[in-house]
Amino acid sequence: MKIIIKKTAIDKYKKGYPILSSNYINYSYKNEDQGKIVDLVDYNENFIAKAYLGKQNKGLGWVFSNKQNTSLDNSFFKDKIEKAISLRSKLFKDCHTNAFRLFNSFGDGIGGITIDYYAGFLVINWYNKGILKYKDLIIQNLLNSGKAKGIYQKFKFKHENTKEYVNHIYGKKAPQSFFILENGVKYCINFEDGEMVGIFLDQREVRKLLTSSFSQEKSVLNTFSYTGAFSIAGLAGSAKSTTSVDLAKRSLLKTLDNLKINNLTTDQQEIIVEDVFNYFKYALRKKLLFDILILDPPSFAKSKKRSFSVLNDYSALVQMIIPLVAKSGYIIASTNNSQLPLDKFKDMVEKGIASHNRPFEIKQIFRLPQDFSVNPVYPQGNYLKVLLLKLD
Ligand code: SAH
């Protein structure tokens, strides 16, 4: 089947634009199209690229090759998976880290699928129905790679199985709760717990900073703390105290679990289950001060009293928390919102600080770590932005 690319977008696709966007083609998607392979052509039917169809957000499919004779067969998947594994050979050999992203969607040559590695257990995330057509080939090649003790899957789109977030499909089953190692620190993982398994692998570099002497003798306020991973990393780096704040009740036990498996005492650690905005009010009233303040909100957060969106409210959030930052203290401001370019995010954070007239400096900017491969033709794939700011 052929799909004609609109004139205005031909150059884009020739340069390798990966998403088959409804803005750039005249095609009405049918349900039976899922997984079909199409040739993208210009008005004169000259070949441009090969794509598979699979509806995902606003996209109708993913480009997988600019060569006409490529197809989604065994050798294609074998090649992509072997390349992905060899790109991560350093991580496979690292005895202090055994959890990372093994395959990152278009960054590793196939859009619509990511695979995470947790101490030998793989979790495949399927982002559209089309790629599922190639499930057997993908799994066979993962098994052949010898890197998987067991394989789990997760559907990131509406699927009859969405209730079972992560389900076991091949090989050994992981214990209900187990731990992974990252830069020598242990973090609890639970595949049966819901959509999130306990750690966000893309923040490894930020946790590495916190695990270093950077945290020594510092007080850390970790907001939107989830399982307390940033607090644990800070304590591994000899932080003086940590305060972890999250609205979700699960965060208390999960943070305690993470403290326990690392033999960290709970004496100087506060774990607060509360809306961070209420906590900020309290902390401001009490004039609390922290040496490191971590902000890692979800793109949208809703609590009983308010809703927060990174795009609209990050500046205000930063503005509100500045008085809580001790002299020469740091803010770690993070977002994984892919619609927010780095420059705009920087502007928002800087605007929030500027209203206080307090000199500051951006010390470091973190993007996705190397295992979250990004293809340079699609830099938007590098969704993570984390600013390390030092205040006067
Ligand atoms: N920083 C964490 C990940 C954060 S995930 C890490 O690195 O592991 C986002 C978290 O924000 C979720 O745990 C969610 O419960 C929490 N959250 C959302 N809205 C909140 C609010 N208003 N107050 C406190 N926590 C909130």
mmCIF file of N, CA and C in Angstrom, residues 189-302:
data_model
loop_
_atom_site.group_PDB
_atom_site.id
_atom_site.type_symbol
_atom_site.label_atom_id
_atom_site.label_comp_id
_atom_site.label_asym_id
_atom_site.label_seq_id
_atom_site.Cartn_x
_atom_site.Cartn_y
_atom_site.Cartn_z
ATOM 1 N N ILE A 189 11.576 -2.935 43.428
ATOM 2 C CA ILE A 189 10.768 -3.008 42.199
ATOM 3 C C ILE A 189 9.597 -3.945 42.459
ATOM 4 N N ASN A 190 8.445 -3.574 41.974
ATOM 5 C CA ASN A 190 7.277 -4.442 42.085
ATOM 6 C C ASN A 190 6.486 -4.344 40.784
ATOM 7 N N PHE A 191 6.490 -5.441 40.009
ATOM 8 C CA PHE A 191 5.800 -5.412 38.710
ATOM 9 C C PHE A 191 4.286 -5.493 38.859
ATOM 10 N N GLU A 192 3.840 -5.946 40.036
ATOM 11 C CA GLU A 192 2.396 -6.189 40.180
ATOM 12 C C GLU A 192 1.673 -5.033 40.838
ATOM 13 N N ASP A 193 2.322 -3.905 40.868
ATOM 14 C CA ASP A 193 1.860 -2.819 41.709
ATOM 15 C C ASP A 193 1.005 -1.778 41.019
ATOM 16 N N GLY A 194 0.859 -1.861 39.737
ATOM 17 C CA GLY A 194 0.160 -0.797 39.041
ATOM 18 C C GLY A 194 1.018 -0.341 37.894
ATOM 19 N N GLU A 195 0.773 0.864 37.445
ATOM 20 C CA GLU A 195 1.438 1.274 36.217
ATOM 21 C C GLU A 195 2.927 1.551 36.394
ATOM 22 N N MET A 196 3.304 2.007 37.586
ATOM 23 C CA MET A 196 4.707 2.353 37.787
ATOM 24 C C MET A 196 5.362 1.257 38.627
ATOM 25 N N VAL A 197 6.590 0.908 38.327
ATOM 26 C CA VAL A 197 7.178 -0.270 38.974
ATOM 27 C C VAL A 197 8.069 0.064 40.166
ATOM 28 N N GLY A 198 8.281 1.367 40.440
ATOM 29 C CA GLY A 198 9.052 1.718 41.635
ATOM 30 C C GLY A 198 10.165 2.719 41.367
ATOM 31 N N ILE A 199 10.634 2.765 40.129
ATOM 32 C CA ILE A 199 11.720 3.706 39.841
ATOM 33 C C ILE A 199 11.572 4.238 38.417
ATOM 34 N N PHE A 200 11.971 5.492 38.224
ATOM 35 C CA PHE A 200 12.000 6.057 36.881
ATOM 36 C C PHE A 200 13.442 5.997 36.388
ATOM 37 N N LEU A 201 13.680 5.068 35.476
ATOM 38 C CA LEU A 201 15.060 4.801 35.061
ATOM 39 C C LEU A 201 15.724 6.002 34.387
ATOM 40 N N ASP A 202 14.911 6.893 33.827
ATOM 41 C CA ASP A 202 15.512 8.017 33.088
ATOM 42 C C ASP A 202 16.196 9.044 34.005
ATOM 43 N N GLN A 203 15.984 8.959 35.313
ATOM 44 C CA GLN A 203 16.600 9.931 36.234
ATOM 45 C C GLN A 203 17.915 9.402 36.812
ATOM 46 N N ARG A 204 18.503 8.403 36.212
ATOM 47 C CA ARG A 204 19.699 7.782 36.796
ATOM 48 C C ARG A 204 20.832 8.782 37.038
ATOM 49 N N GLU A 205 21.046 9.680 36.069
ATOM 50 C CA GLU A 205 22.163 10.629 36.197
ATOM 51 C C GLU A 205 21.927 11.610 37.356
ATOM 52 N N VAL A 206 20.678 11.972 37.555
ATOM 53 C CA VAL A 206 20.363 12.897 38.648
ATOM 54 C C VAL A 206 20.584 12.184 39.983
ATOM 55 N N ARG A 207 20.131 10.913 40.042
ATOM 56 C CA ARG A 207 20.367 10.158 41.287
ATOM 57 C C ARG A 207 21.860 9.960 41.513
ATOM 58 N N LYS A 208 22.610 9.824 40.411
ATOM 59 C CA LYS A 208 24.062 9.645 40.556
ATOM 60 C C LYS A 208 24.680 10.891 41.209
ATOM 61 N N LEU A 209 24.244 12.055 40.772
ATOM 62 C CA LEU A 209 24.738 13.292 41.393
ATOM 63 C C LEU A 209 24.414 13.288 42.891
ATOM 64 N N LEU A 210 23.169 12.914 43.218
ATOM 65 C CA LEU A 210 22.762 12.929 44.628
ATOM 66 C C LEU A 210 23.536 11.895 45.450
ATOM 67 N N THR A 211 23.944 10.820 44.813
ATOM 68 C CA THR A 211 24.684 9.765 45.512
ATOM 69 C C THR A 211 26.131 10.187 45.783
ATOM 70 N N SER A 212 26.574 11.249 45.107
ATOM 71 C CA SER A 212 27.975 11.682 45.239
ATOM 72 C C SER A 212 28.154 12.615 46.442
ATOM 73 N N SER A 213 29.354 13.166 46.570
ATOM 74 C CA SER A 213 29.643 14.059 47.696
ATOM 75 C C SER A 213 28.787 15.338 47.656
ATOM 76 N N PHE A 214 28.118 15.570 46.533
ATOM 77 C CA PHE A 214 27.224 16.721 46.396
ATOM 78 C C PHE A 214 26.236 16.816 47.571
ATOM 79 N N SER A 215 25.762 15.656 48.026
ATOM 80 C CA SER A 215 24.714 15.655 49.064
ATOM 81 C C SER A 215 25.268 15.712 50.484
ATOM 82 N N GLN A 216 26.578 15.572 50.610
ATOM 83 C CA GLN A 216 27.168 15.412 51.939
ATOM 84 C C GLN A 216 26.729 16.506 52.924
ATOM 85 N N GLU A 217 26.198 16.075 54.049
ATOM 86 C CA GLU A 217 25.788 16.975 55.136
ATOM 87 C C GLU A 217 24.684 17.946 54.732
ATOM 88 N N LYS A 218 23.983 17.656 53.645
ATOM 89 C CA LYS A 218 22.931 18.589 53.213
ATOM 90 C C LYS A 218 21.557 18.085 53.639
ATOM 91 N N SER A 219 20.643 19.025 53.806
ATOM 92 C CA SER A 219 19.250 18.644 54.065
ATOM 93 C C SER A 219 18.517 18.668 52.728
ATOM 94 N N VAL A 220 17.737 17.615 52.479
ATOM 95 C CA VAL A 220 17.089 17.470 51.170
ATOM 96 C C VAL A 220 15.573 17.500 51.329
ATOM 97 N N LEU A 221 14.913 18.344 50.545
ATOM 98 C CA LEU A 221 13.453 18.273 50.462
ATOM 99 C C LEU A 221 13.096 17.701 49.093
ATOM 100 N N ASN A 222 12.511 16.514 49.107
ATOM 101 C CA ASN A 222 12.179 15.800 47.867
ATOM 102 C C ASN A 222 10.662 15.838 47.698
ATOM 103 N N THR A 223 10.199 16.673 46.758
ATOM 104 C CA THR A 223 8.737 16.785 46.592
ATOM 105 C C THR A 223 8.277 15.983 45.385
ATOM 106 N N PHE A 224 7.032 15.524 45.398
ATOM 107 C CA PHE A 224 6.505 14.569 44.422
ATOM 108 C C PHE A 224 7.414 13.335 44.458
ATOM 109 N N SER A 225 7.603 12.820 45.656
ATOM 110 C CA SER A 225 8.738 11.915 45.903
ATOM 111 C C SER A 225 8.489 10.463 45.505
ATOM 112 N N TYR A 226 7.211 10.052 45.292
ATOM 113 C CA TYR A 226 6.875 8.679 44.857
ATOM 114 C C TYR A 226 7.504 7.659 45.804
ATOM 115 N N THR A 227 8.486 6.864 45.367
ATOM 116 C CA THR A 227 9.083 5.863 46.274
ATOM 117 C C THR A 227 10.311 6.406 47.007
ATOM 118 N N GLY A 228 10.513 7.723 46.915
ATOM 119 C CA GLY A 228 11.620 8.348 47.643
ATOM 120 C C GLY A 228 12.988 8.122 47.015
ATOM 121 N N ALA A 229 13.015 7.735 45.748
ATOM 122 C CA ALA A 229 14.303 7.381 45.123
ATOM 123 C C ALA A 229 15.355 8.495 45.244
ATOM 124 N N PHE A 230 14.945 9.746 45.041
ATOM 125 C CA PHE A 230 15.936 10.836 45.160
ATOM 126 C C PHE A 230 16.423 10.972 46.606
ATOM 127 N N SER A 231 15.540 10.725 47.560
ATOM 128 C CA SER A 231 15.952 10.822 48.970
ATOM 129 C C SER A 231 16.965 9.721 49.280
ATOM 130 N N ILE A 232 16.677 8.520 48.799
ATOM 131 C CA ILE A 232 17.571 7.388 49.048
ATOM 132 C C ILE A 232 18.945 7.680 48.437
ATOM 133 N N ALA A 233 18.937 8.208 47.222
ATOM 134 C CA ALA A 233 20.207 8.538 46.559
ATOM 135 C C ALA A 233 20.958 9.579 47.390
ATOM 136 N N GLY A 234 20.240 10.590 47.887
ATOM 137 C CA GLY A 234 20.860 11.625 48.716
ATOM 138 C C GLY A 234 21.479 11.025 49.972
ATOM 139 N N LEU A 235 20.762 10.106 50.594
ATOM 140 C CA LEU A 235 21.284 9.481 51.822
ATOM 141 C C LEU A 235 22.510 8.629 51.514
ATOM 142 N N ALA A 236 22.483 7.969 50.345
ATOM 143 C CA ALA A 236 23.665 7.206 49.943
ATOM 144 C C ALA A 236 24.853 8.153 49.768
ATOM 145 N N GLY A 237 24.567 9.411 49.465
ATOM 146 C CA GLY A 237 25.611 10.437 49.345
ATOM 147 C C GLY A 237 25.811 11.194 50.653
ATOM 148 N N SER A 238 25.397 10.594 51.766
ATOM 149 C CA SER A 238 25.609 11.163 53.118
ATOM 150 C C SER A 238 24.863 12.460 53.381
ATOM 151 N N ALA A 239 23.676 12.583 52.848
ATOM 152 C CA ALA A 239 22.845 13.748 53.197
ATOM 153 C C ALA A 239 22.569 13.713 54.704
ATOM 154 N N LYS A 240 22.391 14.915 55.288
ATOM 155 C CA LYS A 240 22.161 15.027 56.727
ATOM 156 C C LYS A 240 20.741 14.572 57.076
ATOM 157 N N SER A 241 19.782 14.969 56.236
ATOM 158 C CA SER A 241 18.382 14.608 56.501
ATOM 159 C C SER A 241 17.614 14.657 55.189
ATOM 160 N N THR A 242 16.508 13.937 55.142
ATOM 161 C CA THR A 242 15.647 14.032 53.961
ATOM 162 C C THR A 242 14.194 14.179 54.384
ATOM 163 N N THR A 243 13.455 14.929 53.592
ATOM 164 C CA THR A 243 12.010 15.050 53.777
ATOM 165 C C THR A 243 11.389 14.708 52.432
ATOM 166 N N SER A 244 10.581 13.664 52.410
ATOM 167 C CA SER A 244 9.958 13.235 51.152
ATOM 168 C C SER A 244 8.469 13.518 51.244
ATOM 169 N N VAL A 245 7.931 14.212 50.246
ATOM 170 C CA VAL A 245 6.510 14.573 50.295
ATOM 171 C C VAL A 245 5.794 14.070 49.045
ATOM 172 N N ASP A 246 4.752 13.312 49.247
ATOM 173 C CA ASP A 246 3.935 12.835 48.125
ATOM 174 C C ASP A 246 2.506 12.637 48.618
ATOM 175 N N LEU A 247 1.591 12.905 47.716
ATOM 176 C CA LEU A 247 0.171 12.808 48.026
ATOM 177 C C LEU A 247 -0.293 11.360 48.180
ATOM 178 N N ALA A 248 0.352 10.457 47.469
ATOM 179 C CA ALA A 248 -0.140 9.076 47.407
ATOM 180 C C ALA A 248 0.253 8.304 48.670
ATOM 181 N N LYS A 249 -0.726 7.586 49.232
ATOM 182 C CA LYS A 249 -0.470 6.852 50.474
ATOM 183 C C LYS A 249 0.638 5.828 50.316
ATOM 184 N N ARG A 250 0.714 5.206 49.123
ATOM 185 C CA ARG A 250 1.720 4.160 48.895
ATOM 186 C C ARG A 250 3.143 4.668 49.153
ATOM 187 N N SER A 251 3.339 6.001 49.025
ATOM 188 C CA SER A 251 4.707 6.517 49.071
ATOM 189 C C SER A 251 5.366 6.264 50.430
ATOM 190 N N LEU A 252 4.569 6.234 51.495
ATOM 191 C CA LEU A 252 5.148 6.052 52.826
ATOM 192 C C LEU A 252 5.826 4.685 52.942
ATOM 193 N N LEU A 253 5.068 3.622 52.686
ATOM 194 C CA LEU A 253 5.631 2.274 52.828
ATOM 195 C C LEU A 253 6.745 2.028 51.825
ATOM 196 N N LYS A 254 6.551 2.539 50.627
ATOM 197 C CA LYS A 254 7.546 2.286 49.581
ATOM 198 C C LYS A 254 8.867 2.989 49.882
ATOM 199 N N THR A 255 8.777 4.177 50.443
ATOM 200 C CA THR A 255 10.000 4.899 50.805
ATOM 201 C C THR A 255 10.674 4.184 51.970
ATOM 202 N N LEU A 256 9.860 3.722 52.934
ATOM 203 C CA LEU A 256 10.438 2.957 54.060
ATOM 204 C C LEU A 256 11.139 1.691 53.545
ATOM 205 N N ASP A 257 10.489 0.997 52.613
ATOM 206 C CA ASP A 257 11.108 -0.209 52.030
ATOM 207 C C ASP A 257 12.469 0.122 51.424
ATOM 208 N N ASN A 258 12.513 1.219 50.683
ATOM 209 C CA ASN A 258 13.784 1.596 50.047
ATOM 210 C C ASN A 258 14.858 1.953 51.079
ATOM 211 N N LEU A 259 14.442 2.582 52.177
ATOM 212 C CA LEU A 259 15.404 2.886 53.247
ATOM 213 C C LEU A 259 15.936 1.578 53.832
ATOM 214 N N LYS A 260 14.975 0.662 54.116
ATOM 215 C CA LYS A 260 15.355 -0.594 54.785
ATOM 216 C C LYS A 260 16.324 -1.402 53.959
ATOM 217 N N ILE A 261 16.032 -1.606 52.676
ATOM 218 C CA ILE A 261 16.939 -2.489 51.909
ATOM 219 C C ILE A 261 18.330 -1.888 51.760
ATOM 220 N N ASN A 262 18.458 -0.600 52.006
ATOM 221 C CA ASN A 262 19.794 0.004 51.950
ATOM 222 C C ASN A 262 20.414 0.159 53.339
ATOM 223 N N ASN A 263 19.772 -0.467 54.328
ATOM 224 C CA ASN A 263 20.235 -0.364 55.718
ATOM 225 C C ASN A 263 20.393 1.072 56.179
ATOM 226 N N LEU A 264 19.487 1.934 55.731
ATOM 227 C CA LEU A 264 19.544 3.331 56.160
ATOM 228 C C LEU A 264 18.591 3.503 57.337
ATOM 229 N N THR A 265 19.003 4.280 58.311
ATOM 230 C CA THR A 265 18.111 4.463 59.464
ATOM 231 C C THR A 265 17.027 5.466 59.086
ATOM 232 N N THR A 266 15.922 5.353 59.760
ATOM 233 C CA THR A 266 14.816 6.249 59.440
ATOM 234 C C THR A 266 14.809 7.478 60.356
ATOM 235 N N ASP A 267 15.769 7.567 61.284
ATOM 236 C CA ASP A 267 15.761 8.640 62.301
ATOM 237 C C ASP A 267 15.610 10.055 61.726
ATOM 238 N N GLN A 268 16.477 10.385 60.801
ATOM 239 C CA GLN A 268 16.482 11.763 60.292
ATOM 240 C C GLN A 268 15.622 11.922 59.044
ATOM 241 N N GLN A 269 14.790 10.898 58.753
ATOM 242 C CA GLN A 269 14.033 10.969 57.506
ATOM 243 C C GLN A 269 12.558 11.192 57.784
ATOM 244 N N GLU A 270 12.035 12.215 57.162
ATOM 245 C CA GLU A 270 10.589 12.446 57.279
ATOM 246 C C GLU A 270 9.941 11.999 55.992
ATOM 247 N N ILE A 271 8.855 11.260 56.119
ATOM 248 C CA ILE A 271 8.096 10.873 54.926
ATOM 249 C C ILE A 271 6.682 11.386 55.148
ATOM 250 N N ILE A 272 6.292 12.321 54.323
ATOM 251 C CA ILE A 272 5.029 13.011 54.578
ATOM 252 C C ILE A 272 4.054 12.725 53.440
ATOM 253 N N VAL A 273 2.897 12.186 53.818
ATOM 254 C CA VAL A 273 1.874 11.942 52.796
ATOM 255 C C VAL A 273 0.938 13.139 52.792
ATOM 256 N N GLU A 274 1.126 14.017 51.837
ATOM 257 C CA GLU A 274 0.347 15.254 51.798
ATOM 258 C C GLU A 274 0.467 15.923 50.435
ATOM 259 N N ASP A 275 -0.481 16.758 50.117
ATOM 260 C CA ASP A 275 -0.388 17.588 48.924
ATOM 261 C C ASP A 275 0.830 18.518 49.085
ATOM 262 N N VAL A 276 1.742 18.505 48.133
ATOM 263 C CA VAL A 276 2.960 19.326 48.308
ATOM 264 C C VAL A 276 2.615 20.807 48.497
ATOM 265 N N PHE A 277 1.517 21.247 47.898
ATOM 266 C CA PHE A 277 1.191 22.665 48.021
ATOM 267 C C PHE A 277 0.813 23.019 49.472
ATOM 268 N N ASN A 278 0.149 22.093 50.131
ATOM 269 C CA ASN A 278 -0.124 22.306 51.566
ATOM 270 C C ASN A 278 1.171 22.276 52.355
ATOM 271 N N TYR A 279 2.031 21.318 52.006
ATOM 272 C CA TYR A 279 3.306 21.215 52.722
ATOM 273 C C TYR A 279 4.110 22.503 52.555
ATOM 274 N N PHE A 280 4.132 23.051 51.332
ATOM 275 C CA PHE A 280 4.899 24.286 51.109
ATOM 276 C C PHE A 280 4.384 25.405 52.013
ATOM 277 N N LYS A 281 3.061 25.495 52.118
ATOM 278 C CA LYS A 281 2.475 26.540 52.971
ATOM 279 C C LYS A 281 2.982 26.388 54.406
ATOM 280 N N TYR A 282 2.948 25.152 54.886
ATOM 281 C CA TYR A 282 3.409 24.844 56.244
ATOM 282 C C TYR A 282 4.887 25.210 56.395
ATOM 283 N N ALA A 283 5.696 24.756 55.424
ATOM 284 C CA ALA A 283 7.146 24.967 55.522
ATOM 285 C C ALA A 283 7.488 26.460 55.470
ATOM 286 N N LEU A 284 6.729 27.218 54.679
ATOM 287 C CA LEU A 284 6.970 28.664 54.577
ATOM 288 C C LEU A 284 6.609 29.338 55.899
ATOM 289 N N ARG A 285 5.490 28.898 56.463
ATOM 290 C CA ARG A 285 5.042 29.467 57.742
ATOM 291 C C ARG A 285 6.093 29.209 58.823
ATOM 292 N N LYS A 286 6.645 28.000 58.810
ATOM 293 C CA LYS A 286 7.640 27.612 59.816
ATOM 294 C C LYS A 286 9.040 28.101 59.469
ATOM 295 N N LYS A 287 9.154 28.759 58.316
ATOM 296 C CA LYS A 287 10.450 29.278 57.828
ATOM 297 C C LYS A 287 11.518 28.166 57.751
ATOM 298 N N LEU A 288 11.117 26.996 57.270
ATOM 299 C CA LEU A 288 12.070 25.888 57.116
ATOM 300 C C LEU A 288 13.028 26.207 55.978
ATOM 301 N N LEU A 289 14.237 25.662 56.080
ATOM 302 C CA LEU A 289 15.235 25.870 55.028
ATOM 303 C C LEU A 289 15.851 24.539 54.634
ATOM 304 N N PHE A 290 16.093 24.370 53.354
ATOM 305 C CA PHE A 290 16.690 23.127 52.852
ATOM 306 C C PHE A 290 17.870 23.454 51.943
ATOM 307 N N ASP A 291 18.880 22.576 51.982
ATOM 308 C CA ASP A 291 20.057 22.800 51.122
ATOM 309 C C ASP A 291 19.805 22.342 49.687
ATOM 310 N N ILE A 292 18.979 21.322 49.549
ATOM 311 C CA ILE A 292 18.654 20.827 48.197
ATOM 312 C C ILE A 292 17.137 20.642 48.136
ATOM 313 N N LEU A 293 16.522 21.288 47.160
ATOM 314 C CA LEU A 293 15.068 21.159 47.034
ATOM 315 C C LEU A 293 14.748 20.559 45.664
ATOM 316 N N ILE A 294 14.103 19.406 45.668
ATOM 317 C CA ILE A 294 13.840 18.704 44.406
ATOM 318 C C ILE A 294 12.372 18.861 44.018
ATOM 319 N N LEU A 295 12.176 19.312 42.775
ATOM 320 C CA LEU A 295 10.821 19.469 42.231
ATOM 321 C C LEU A 295 10.689 18.556 41.025
ATOM 322 N N ASP A 296 9.873 17.529 41.133
ATOM 323 C CA ASP A 296 9.699 16.633 39.981
ATOM 324 C C ASP A 296 8.218 16.295 39.805
ATOM 325 N N PRO A 297 7.424 17.320 39.469
ATOM 326 C CA PRO A 297 5.980 17.080 39.378
ATOM 327 C C PRO A 297 5.608 16.315 38.114
ATOM 328 N N PRO A 298 4.482 15.597 38.148
ATOM 329 C CA PRO A 298 3.981 15.034 36.893
ATOM 330 C C PRO A 298 3.486 16.165 35.999
ATOM 331 N N SER A 299 3.335 15.918 34.696
ATOM 332 C CA SER A 299 2.901 16.987 33.786
ATOM 333 C C SER A 299 1.579 17.603 34.217
ATOM 334 N N PHE A 300 0.692 16.745 34.722
ATOM 335 C CA PHE A 300 -0.559 17.236 35.284
ATOM 336 C C PHE A 300 -0.745 16.607 36.645
ATOM 337 N N ALA A 301 -1.103 17.420 37.614
ATOM 338 C CA ALA A 301 -1.341 16.847 38.938
ATOM 339 C C ALA A 301 -2.656 17.417 39.450
ATOM 340 N N LYS A 302 -3.468 16.540 39.975
ATOM 341 C CA LYS A 302 -4.747 17.002 40.499
ATOM 342 C C LYS A 302 -4.838 16.598 41.948
#
